[in-house]
mmCIF file of C-alpha atoms and ligand atoms in Angstrom:
data_model
loop_
_atom_site.group_PDB
_atom_site.id
_atom_site.type_symbol
_atom_site.label_atom_id
_atom_site.label_comp_id
_atom_site.label_asym_id
_atom_site.label_seq_id
_atom_site.Cartn_x
_atom_site.Cartn_y
_atom_site.Cartn_z
ATOM 1 C CA MET J 1 1.730 -8.856 16.182
ATOM 2 C CA SER J 2 2.825 -10.131 12.826
ATOM 3 C CA GLU J 3 2.206 -13.377 10.985
ATOM 4 C CA ILE J 4 3.622 -14.879 7.800
ATOM 5 C CA GLU J 5 1.832 -16.823 5.473
ATOM 6 C CA ILE J 6 3.686 -19.001 2.916
ATOM 7 C CA HIS J 7 1.637 -19.924 -0.290
ATOM 8 C CA PRO J 8 2.843 -22.211 -3.237
ATOM 9 C CA ASP J 9 2.730 -19.429 -5.664
ATOM 10 C CA LEU J 10 1.498 -15.857 -6.542
ATOM 11 C CA ASP J 11 -1.889 -16.797 -7.601
ATOM 12 C CA SER J 12 -2.658 -18.749 -4.308
ATOM 13 C CA LEU J 13 -1.113 -15.834 -2.504
ATOM 14 C CA ALA J 14 -3.458 -13.257 -4.483
ATOM 15 C CA HIS J 15 -6.380 -15.826 -3.765
ATOM 16 C CA ALA J 16 -5.688 -15.682 -0.056
ATOM 17 C CA ALA J 17 -4.927 -11.896 -0.123
ATOM 18 C CA ALA J 18 -8.380 -11.157 -1.701
ATOM 19 C CA GLU J 19 -9.838 -13.651 1.067
ATOM 20 C CA HIS J 20 -8.436 -11.321 3.766
ATOM 21 C CA ILE J 21 -9.693 -8.173 1.906
ATOM 22 C CA VAL J 22 -13.065 -9.554 1.934
ATOM 23 C CA HIS J 23 -13.062 -10.393 5.548
ATOM 24 C CA LEU J 24 -11.397 -7.006 6.631
ATOM 25 C CA ALA J 25 -13.660 -4.994 4.762
ATOM 26 C CA ALA J 26 -16.959 -6.595 5.836
ATOM 27 C CA GLU J 27 -15.359 -6.166 9.470
ATOM 28 C CA ALA J 28 -14.960 -2.459 8.777
ATOM 29 C CA VAL J 29 -18.161 -1.963 7.089
ATOM 30 C CA ALA J 30 -19.928 -3.595 9.878
ATOM 31 C CA ALA J 31 -18.171 -1.523 12.644
ATOM 32 C CA ARG J 32 -18.000 2.053 10.616
ATOM 33 C CA GLY J 33 -20.049 1.954 7.543
ATOM 34 C CA GLN J 34 -17.050 2.291 5.552
ATOM 35 C CA VAL J 35 -13.749 0.906 4.757
ATOM 36 C CA THR J 36 -10.383 2.628 3.797
ATOM 37 C CA ILE J 37 -7.938 0.821 1.843
ATOM 38 C CA GLY J 38 -4.259 1.897 0.516
ATOM 39 C CA LEU J 39 -3.210 0.055 -2.473
ATOM 40 C CA PRO J 40 0.641 -0.733 -3.316
ATOM 41 C CA GLY J 41 2.183 0.103 -6.611
ATOM 42 C CA GLY J 42 4.458 -2.393 -8.462
ATOM 43 C CA SER J 43 3.623 -5.388 -10.800
ATOM 44 C CA THR J 44 2.874 -8.156 -7.874
ATOM 45 C CA PRO J 45 -0.767 -6.725 -7.235
ATOM 46 C CA ARG J 46 -1.789 -7.017 -10.559
ATOM 47 C CA THR J 47 -3.023 -10.705 -9.912
ATOM 48 C CA LEU J 48 -4.655 -9.338 -6.832
ATOM 49 C CA PHE J 49 -6.582 -6.749 -8.579
ATOM 50 C CA ALA J 50 -7.713 -8.719 -11.448
ATOM 51 C CA LEU J 51 -9.359 -11.381 -8.987
ATOM 52 C CA LEU J 52 -10.979 -8.482 -7.103
ATOM 53 C CA ALA J 53 -12.583 -7.317 -10.246
ATOM 54 C CA ASP J 54 -14.120 -10.699 -11.337
ATOM 55 C CA SER J 55 -16.606 -12.725 -9.653
ATOM 56 C CA PRO J 56 -16.653 -14.359 -7.030
ATOM 57 C CA TRP J 57 -14.777 -11.778 -5.447
ATOM 58 C CA ALA J 58 -16.384 -8.704 -6.904
ATOM 59 C CA LYS J 59 -19.569 -9.495 -5.450
ATOM 60 C CA ARG J 60 -18.559 -10.042 -1.986
ATOM 61 C CA ILE J 61 -17.217 -6.623 -1.482
ATOM 62 C CA ASP J 62 -19.761 -3.765 -0.815
ATOM 63 C CA TRP J 63 -17.799 -1.376 -3.071
ATOM 64 C CA ALA J 64 -20.311 1.681 -2.305
ATOM 65 C CA ARG J 65 -18.428 1.346 1.138
ATOM 66 C CA VAL J 66 -14.877 1.316 -0.009
ATOM 67 C CA HIS J 67 -12.461 4.364 -0.105
ATOM 68 C CA VAL J 68 -9.244 3.737 -2.048
ATOM 69 C CA PHE J 69 -6.012 5.264 -1.301
ATOM 70 C CA TRP J 70 -2.492 4.722 -2.613
ATOM 71 C CA GLY J 71 0.397 3.802 -0.289
ATOM 72 C CA ASP J 72 2.764 5.725 -2.802
ATOM 73 C CA GLU J 73 3.098 6.687 -6.489
ATOM 74 C CA ARG J 74 5.476 7.682 -9.200
ATOM 75 C CA CYS J 75 5.788 11.291 -9.938
ATOM 76 C CA VAL J 76 3.986 10.733 -13.272
ATOM 77 C CA PRO J 77 0.485 11.719 -14.606
ATOM 78 C CA PRO J 78 -2.066 9.157 -14.146
ATOM 79 C CA ASP J 79 -2.287 7.795 -17.598
ATOM 80 C CA HIS J 80 1.554 7.334 -17.590
ATOM 81 C CA PRO J 81 2.569 3.605 -17.946
ATOM 82 C CA ASP J 82 4.651 3.616 -14.781
ATOM 83 C CA SER J 83 1.461 5.077 -12.622
ATOM 84 C CA ASN J 84 0.352 3.116 -9.579
ATOM 85 C CA TYR J 85 -2.971 4.681 -10.011
ATOM 86 C CA ARG J 86 -3.398 3.753 -13.684
ATOM 87 C CA LEU J 87 -2.421 0.015 -12.886
ATOM 88 C CA ALA J 88 -5.351 -0.107 -10.301
ATOM 89 C CA HIS J 89 -7.818 1.826 -12.573
ATOM 90 C CA GLU J 90 -7.296 -0.469 -15.570
ATOM 91 C CA THR J 91 -6.979 -3.832 -13.704
ATOM 92 C CA LEU J 92 -9.536 -3.232 -10.940
ATOM 93 C CA LEU J 93 -11.354 0.328 -10.398
ATOM 94 C CA ARG J 94 -13.069 0.548 -13.961
ATOM 95 C CA HIS J 95 -14.717 -2.774 -13.193
ATOM 96 C CA VAL J 96 -16.405 -2.604 -9.891
ATOM 97 C CA PRO J 97 -18.947 -0.145 -8.684
ATOM 98 C CA VAL J 98 -16.687 2.641 -7.156
ATOM 99 C CA SER J 99 -17.450 6.284 -7.666
ATOM 100 C CA THR J 100 -14.718 9.056 -8.461
ATOM 101 C CA GLU J 101 -15.442 10.497 -4.846
ATOM 102 C CA GLN J 102 -14.174 7.139 -3.112
ATOM 103 C CA ILE J 103 -11.048 7.169 -5.103
ATOM 104 C CA HIS J 104 -8.317 9.321 -3.569
ATOM 105 C CA ARG J 105 -5.692 9.510 -6.051
ATOM 106 C CA ILE J 106 -2.215 10.930 -5.381
ATOM 107 C CA PRO J 107 -1.920 13.689 -7.617
ATOM 108 C CA ALA J 108 1.636 12.947 -8.989
ATOM 109 C CA GLU J 109 1.425 15.012 -12.014
ATOM 110 C CA LEU J 110 2.200 18.059 -9.707
ATOM 111 C CA LEU J 111 5.442 19.230 -8.615
ATOM 112 C CA PRO J 112 6.624 16.440 -6.151
ATOM 113 C CA ALA J 113 6.429 18.948 -2.750
ATOM 114 C CA GLU J 114 3.046 20.215 -4.232
ATOM 115 C CA ALA J 115 1.897 16.638 -4.651
ATOM 116 C CA ALA J 116 2.655 15.336 -1.300
ATOM 117 C CA ARG J 117 1.135 18.570 0.431
ATOM 118 C CA ALA J 118 -1.837 18.059 -1.565
ATOM 119 C CA TYR J 119 -2.270 14.181 -0.805
ATOM 120 C CA GLU J 120 -1.427 14.847 2.999
ATOM 121 C CA ARG J 121 -4.121 17.444 2.926
ATOM 122 C CA THR J 122 -6.807 14.729 1.129
ATOM 123 C CA LEU J 123 -5.881 12.429 4.121
ATOM 124 C CA ARG J 124 -6.228 15.227 6.658
ATOM 125 C CA ASP J 125 -9.510 16.068 5.442
ATOM 126 C CA PHE J 126 -10.569 12.670 5.046
ATOM 127 C CA PHE J 127 -9.437 11.144 8.280
ATOM 128 C CA ALA J 128 -8.851 14.036 10.708
ATOM 129 C CA ASP J 129 -12.316 15.810 10.005
ATOM 130 C CA ASP J 130 -12.503 18.393 12.783
ATOM 131 C CA ASP J 131 -9.704 16.272 14.785
ATOM 132 C CA LEU J 132 -6.660 18.336 13.635
ATOM 133 C CA SER J 133 -4.712 16.879 16.280
ATOM 134 C CA LEU J 134 -4.952 13.308 14.824
ATOM 135 C CA PRO J 135 -1.167 12.213 14.668
ATOM 136 C CA GLN J 136 -1.593 10.057 11.801
ATOM 137 C CA PRO J 137 -4.243 8.644 9.472
ATOM 138 C CA ARG J 138 -5.788 5.321 10.594
ATOM 139 C CA PHE J 139 -6.333 3.194 7.213
ATOM 140 C CA ASP J 140 -8.343 0.211 7.733
ATOM 141 C CA LEU J 141 -5.848 -1.979 5.544
ATOM 142 C CA LEU J 142 -2.576 -0.996 3.754
ATOM 143 C CA LEU J 143 -1.334 -3.549 1.232
ATOM 144 C CA LEU J 144 2.390 -3.206 0.650
ATOM 145 C CA GLY J 145 4.884 -4.769 -1.729
ATOM 146 C CA LEU J 146 8.570 -5.293 -0.995
ATOM 147 C CA GLY J 147 11.353 -4.132 -3.560
ATOM 148 C CA ASP J 148 14.657 -6.705 -4.013
ATOM 149 C CA ASP J 149 16.496 -3.858 -2.249
ATOM 150 C CA GLY J 150 14.077 -4.013 0.966
ATOM 151 C CA HIS J 151 12.031 -0.927 0.086
ATOM 152 C CA THR J 152 8.278 -0.665 0.598
ATOM 153 C CA ALA J 153 6.199 1.962 -0.803
ATOM 154 C CA SER J 154 8.436 4.625 -1.705
ATOM 155 C CA LEU J 155 10.433 4.112 1.425
ATOM 156 C CA PHE J 156 13.828 3.465 -0.050
ATOM 157 C CA PRO J 157 17.329 2.424 1.243
ATOM 158 C CA GLY J 158 19.317 5.664 2.362
ATOM 159 C CA THR J 159 16.643 8.387 1.527
ATOM 160 C CA ALA J 160 15.170 11.471 3.248
ATOM 161 C CA ALA J 161 11.859 9.902 3.717
ATOM 162 C CA LEU J 162 13.054 7.438 6.282
ATOM 163 C CA ALA J 163 13.767 9.785 8.898
ATOM 164 C CA GLU J 164 10.292 11.547 8.788
ATOM 165 C CA THR J 165 8.555 11.224 12.072
ATOM 166 C CA THR J 166 5.467 13.599 11.614
ATOM 167 C CA ARG J 167 4.467 14.122 8.180
ATOM 168 C CA TRP J 168 2.022 11.644 6.730
ATOM 169 C CA VAL J 169 3.139 12.059 3.217
ATOM 170 C CA VAL J 170 6.680 13.145 1.696
ATOM 171 C CA GLU J 171 8.238 13.464 -1.644
ATOM 172 C CA ASN J 172 11.200 11.620 -1.703
ATOM 173 C CA TYR J 173 14.139 11.750 -4.078
ATOM 174 C CA VAL J 174 15.296 8.141 -4.860
ATOM 175 C CA PRO J 175 18.785 8.501 -6.439
ATOM 176 C CA ARG J 176 18.945 4.808 -7.487
ATOM 177 C CA LEU J 177 15.684 5.576 -10.017
ATOM 178 C CA ASP J 178 17.359 9.006 -10.474
ATOM 179 C CA ALA J 179 13.458 9.875 -10.004
ATOM 180 C CA TRP J 180 10.988 11.487 -7.466
ATOM 181 C CA ARG J 181 8.227 9.458 -5.535
ATOM 182 C CA ILE J 182 5.428 10.424 -3.390
ATOM 183 C CA THR J 183 5.012 7.997 -0.406
ATOM 184 C CA LEU J 184 2.997 7.526 2.976
ATOM 185 C CA THR J 185 5.587 7.924 5.676
ATOM 186 C CA ALA J 186 6.485 4.942 8.073
ATOM 187 C CA PRO J 187 4.323 6.696 10.963
ATOM 188 C CA ALA J 188 1.551 6.981 8.910
ATOM 189 C CA ILE J 189 1.747 3.384 7.580
ATOM 190 C CA ASN J 190 2.573 2.382 11.030
ATOM 191 C CA ALA J 191 -0.842 3.750 12.060
ATOM 192 C CA ALA J 192 -2.982 1.414 10.063
ATOM 193 C CA ALA J 193 -5.205 -1.086 11.909
ATOM 194 C CA HIS J 194 -4.028 -3.996 9.311
ATOM 195 C CA VAL J 195 -1.003 -4.103 7.197
ATOM 196 C CA ILE J 196 -0.414 -6.802 4.667
ATOM 197 C CA PHE J 197 2.415 -7.274 2.371
ATOM 198 C CA LEU J 198 2.477 -9.222 -0.791
ATOM 199 C CA VAL J 199 5.936 -10.856 -1.617
ATOM 200 C CA SER J 200 6.197 -13.155 -4.729
ATOM 201 C CA GLY J 201 9.163 -14.336 -6.644
ATOM 202 C CA ALA J 202 12.829 -15.729 -5.879
ATOM 203 C CA GLY J 203 14.124 -12.256 -6.524
ATOM 204 C CA LYS J 204 12.708 -11.240 -3.356
ATOM 205 C CA ALA J 205 14.076 -13.915 -1.225
ATOM 206 C CA PRO J 206 17.314 -12.306 -0.043
ATOM 207 C CA ALA J 207 15.663 -9.094 1.075
ATOM 208 C CA LEU J 208 12.554 -11.084 2.450
ATOM 209 C CA ARG J 209 15.366 -13.033 4.772
ATOM 210 C CA ALA J 210 17.125 -9.795 5.652
ATOM 211 C CA VAL J 211 14.060 -7.892 6.513
ATOM 212 C CA LEU J 212 12.648 -10.703 8.775
ATOM 213 C CA ARG J 213 15.557 -12.426 9.986
ATOM 214 C CA GLY J 214 18.340 -10.053 9.772
ATOM 215 C CA PRO J 215 19.829 -7.448 12.060
ATOM 216 C CA ARG J 216 17.671 -4.163 12.501
ATOM 217 C CA GLN J 217 19.190 -1.924 9.883
ATOM 218 C CA PRO J 218 16.065 -0.216 8.514
ATOM 219 C CA ASP J 219 18.016 2.549 6.721
ATOM 220 C CA VAL J 220 19.250 -0.392 4.492
ATOM 221 C CA TYR J 221 16.013 -2.479 4.754
ATOM 222 C CA PRO J 222 13.386 0.275 5.150
ATOM 223 C CA ALA J 223 10.522 -2.325 5.277
ATOM 224 C CA GLN J 224 11.904 -3.087 8.478
ATOM 225 C CA LEU J 225 10.054 0.263 9.700
ATOM 226 C CA ILE J 226 6.849 -1.219 9.092
ATOM 227 C CA GLN J 227 5.761 -2.223 12.802
ATOM 228 C CA PRO J 228 2.108 -1.004 13.600
ATOM 229 C CA SER J 229 1.753 0.688 16.615
ATOM 230 C CA ALA J 230 -1.584 -0.818 17.328
ATOM 231 C CA GLY J 231 -2.458 -2.751 14.504
ATOM 232 C CA HIS J 232 -1.745 -6.374 12.722
ATOM 233 C CA LEU J 233 0.973 -7.071 10.292
ATOM 234 C CA ARG J 234 0.695 -9.889 8.062
ATOM 235 C CA TRP J 235 3.171 -11.216 5.380
ATOM 236 C CA LEU J 236 1.664 -13.038 2.342
ATOM 237 C CA VAL J 237 4.769 -14.722 0.520
ATOM 238 C CA ASP J 238 5.016 -17.284 -2.068
ATOM 239 C CA ARG J 239 7.456 -20.384 -1.711
ATOM 240 C CA ALA J 240 9.792 -18.742 -4.213
ATOM 241 C CA ALA J 241 10.273 -15.576 -2.029
ATOM 242 C CA ALA J 242 10.146 -17.731 1.223
ATOM 243 C CA THR J 243 13.415 -20.234 0.271
ATOM 244 C CA LEU J 244 15.761 -18.422 2.492
ATOM 245 C CA LEU J 245 13.604 -18.130 5.559
HETATM 246 C C1 6PG Q 1 6.200 0.970 -6.180
HETATM 247 C C2 6PG Q 1 5.843 0.231 -5.308
HETATM 248 C C3 6PG Q 1 6.754 -0.216 -4.372
HETATM 249 C C4 6PG Q 1 6.668 -1.906 -4.800
HETATM 250 C C5 6PG Q 1 7.753 -2.644 -4.779
HETATM 251 C C6 6PG Q 1 7.473 -4.092 -5.306
HETATM 252 O O1 6PG Q 1 5.525 2.128 -6.549
HETATM 253 O O2 6PG Q 1 6.715 0.521 -7.229
HETATM 254 O O3 6PG Q 1 4.866 0.637 -4.409
HETATM 255 O O4 6PG Q 1 6.866 -0.676 -3.107
HETATM 256 O O5 6PG Q 1 5.717 -2.492 -4.067
HETATM 257 O O6 6PG Q 1 8.641 -2.228 -5.544
HETATM 258 O O7 6PG Q 1 7.234 -4.054 -6.681
HETATM 259 P P1 6PG Q 1 7.019 -5.446 -7.420
HETATM 260 O O8 6PG Q 1 5.502 -5.906 -7.141
HETATM 261 O O9 6PG Q 1 6.980 -4.830 -8.927
HETATM 262 O O10 6PG Q 1 8.086 -6.464 -7.298
#
C-alpha cells in the first residue's frame, strides 16, 4: 500500500515529514519501548533535520528511545563534507539528546567490503538478537531520497547491488560517480514497517514520473524496487517534483 502527498514546497514537505516522524515514533515507543529510524543522505533532508532539531518538534520526540541508522553512506570518513552521517550530525544529532550508543553509523571510512560487513553485523546484532534466522531487519521507519536518475539510497541504475536478495548491506561501485557506496539492499528496505520518500524540486519530476507512472524497469529506475512487503510506503513530494504526475 502506498500513498502520495503533494506539498507546496520543500518547507511544507519537511513539516509534513516531521509530523509523520513524531507520530510513528510515538507509536513505536508505545508498542516496543524504542523506535528505529534510518536516515537518508543527500541535501533534501537538511530542512527536515533542522526542523526536528528545533522546537516544537525536538520536544515532541522521546529522543532517549530513538535509535538512528542510515540507509546508505558515501565511502568517506565521518567528518568528510560528503558524509551523510556528518550532515545528520551537524544539523540534527548534536542538537538533540541522543547518546552515541543510539547512533549506528555506517563505518564508511573502512574499505567498502569491510564497511558493508561491519554495518550488517551492527544491524544483525541490533535487530536479530538471538534470532539469527531473521531474514531482514525490520526498521520502524526508513526515510529515503530519490535521485534524478531514479536511484534511492545507493541503489543506482545498472549496479550490482540491485540484484542482491539476501544480504542486508552491500558495497556498491557506482560507475557514474566512479565511487563506492555502502547501501541497504532492496530486501532490507522492503522489510521496514514504514518507508517515506522525500522528493523535492523540478529536477526530480521526470524520475518521479518514471518511477510512479512508467513501466516497471527497476534496473533503470531502482526506486521501483521499493515495495515494502509488509509495510507502508508513502511519497512526500513537492509541487515542483510532481509537475509530471
Ligand atoms: C545519497 C542518498 C541518495 C539521495 C538522493 C537524493 O547518499 O546521496 O542517500 O539516495 O537521497 O541522491 O539526493 P538529494 O536530496 O541531494 O537530491
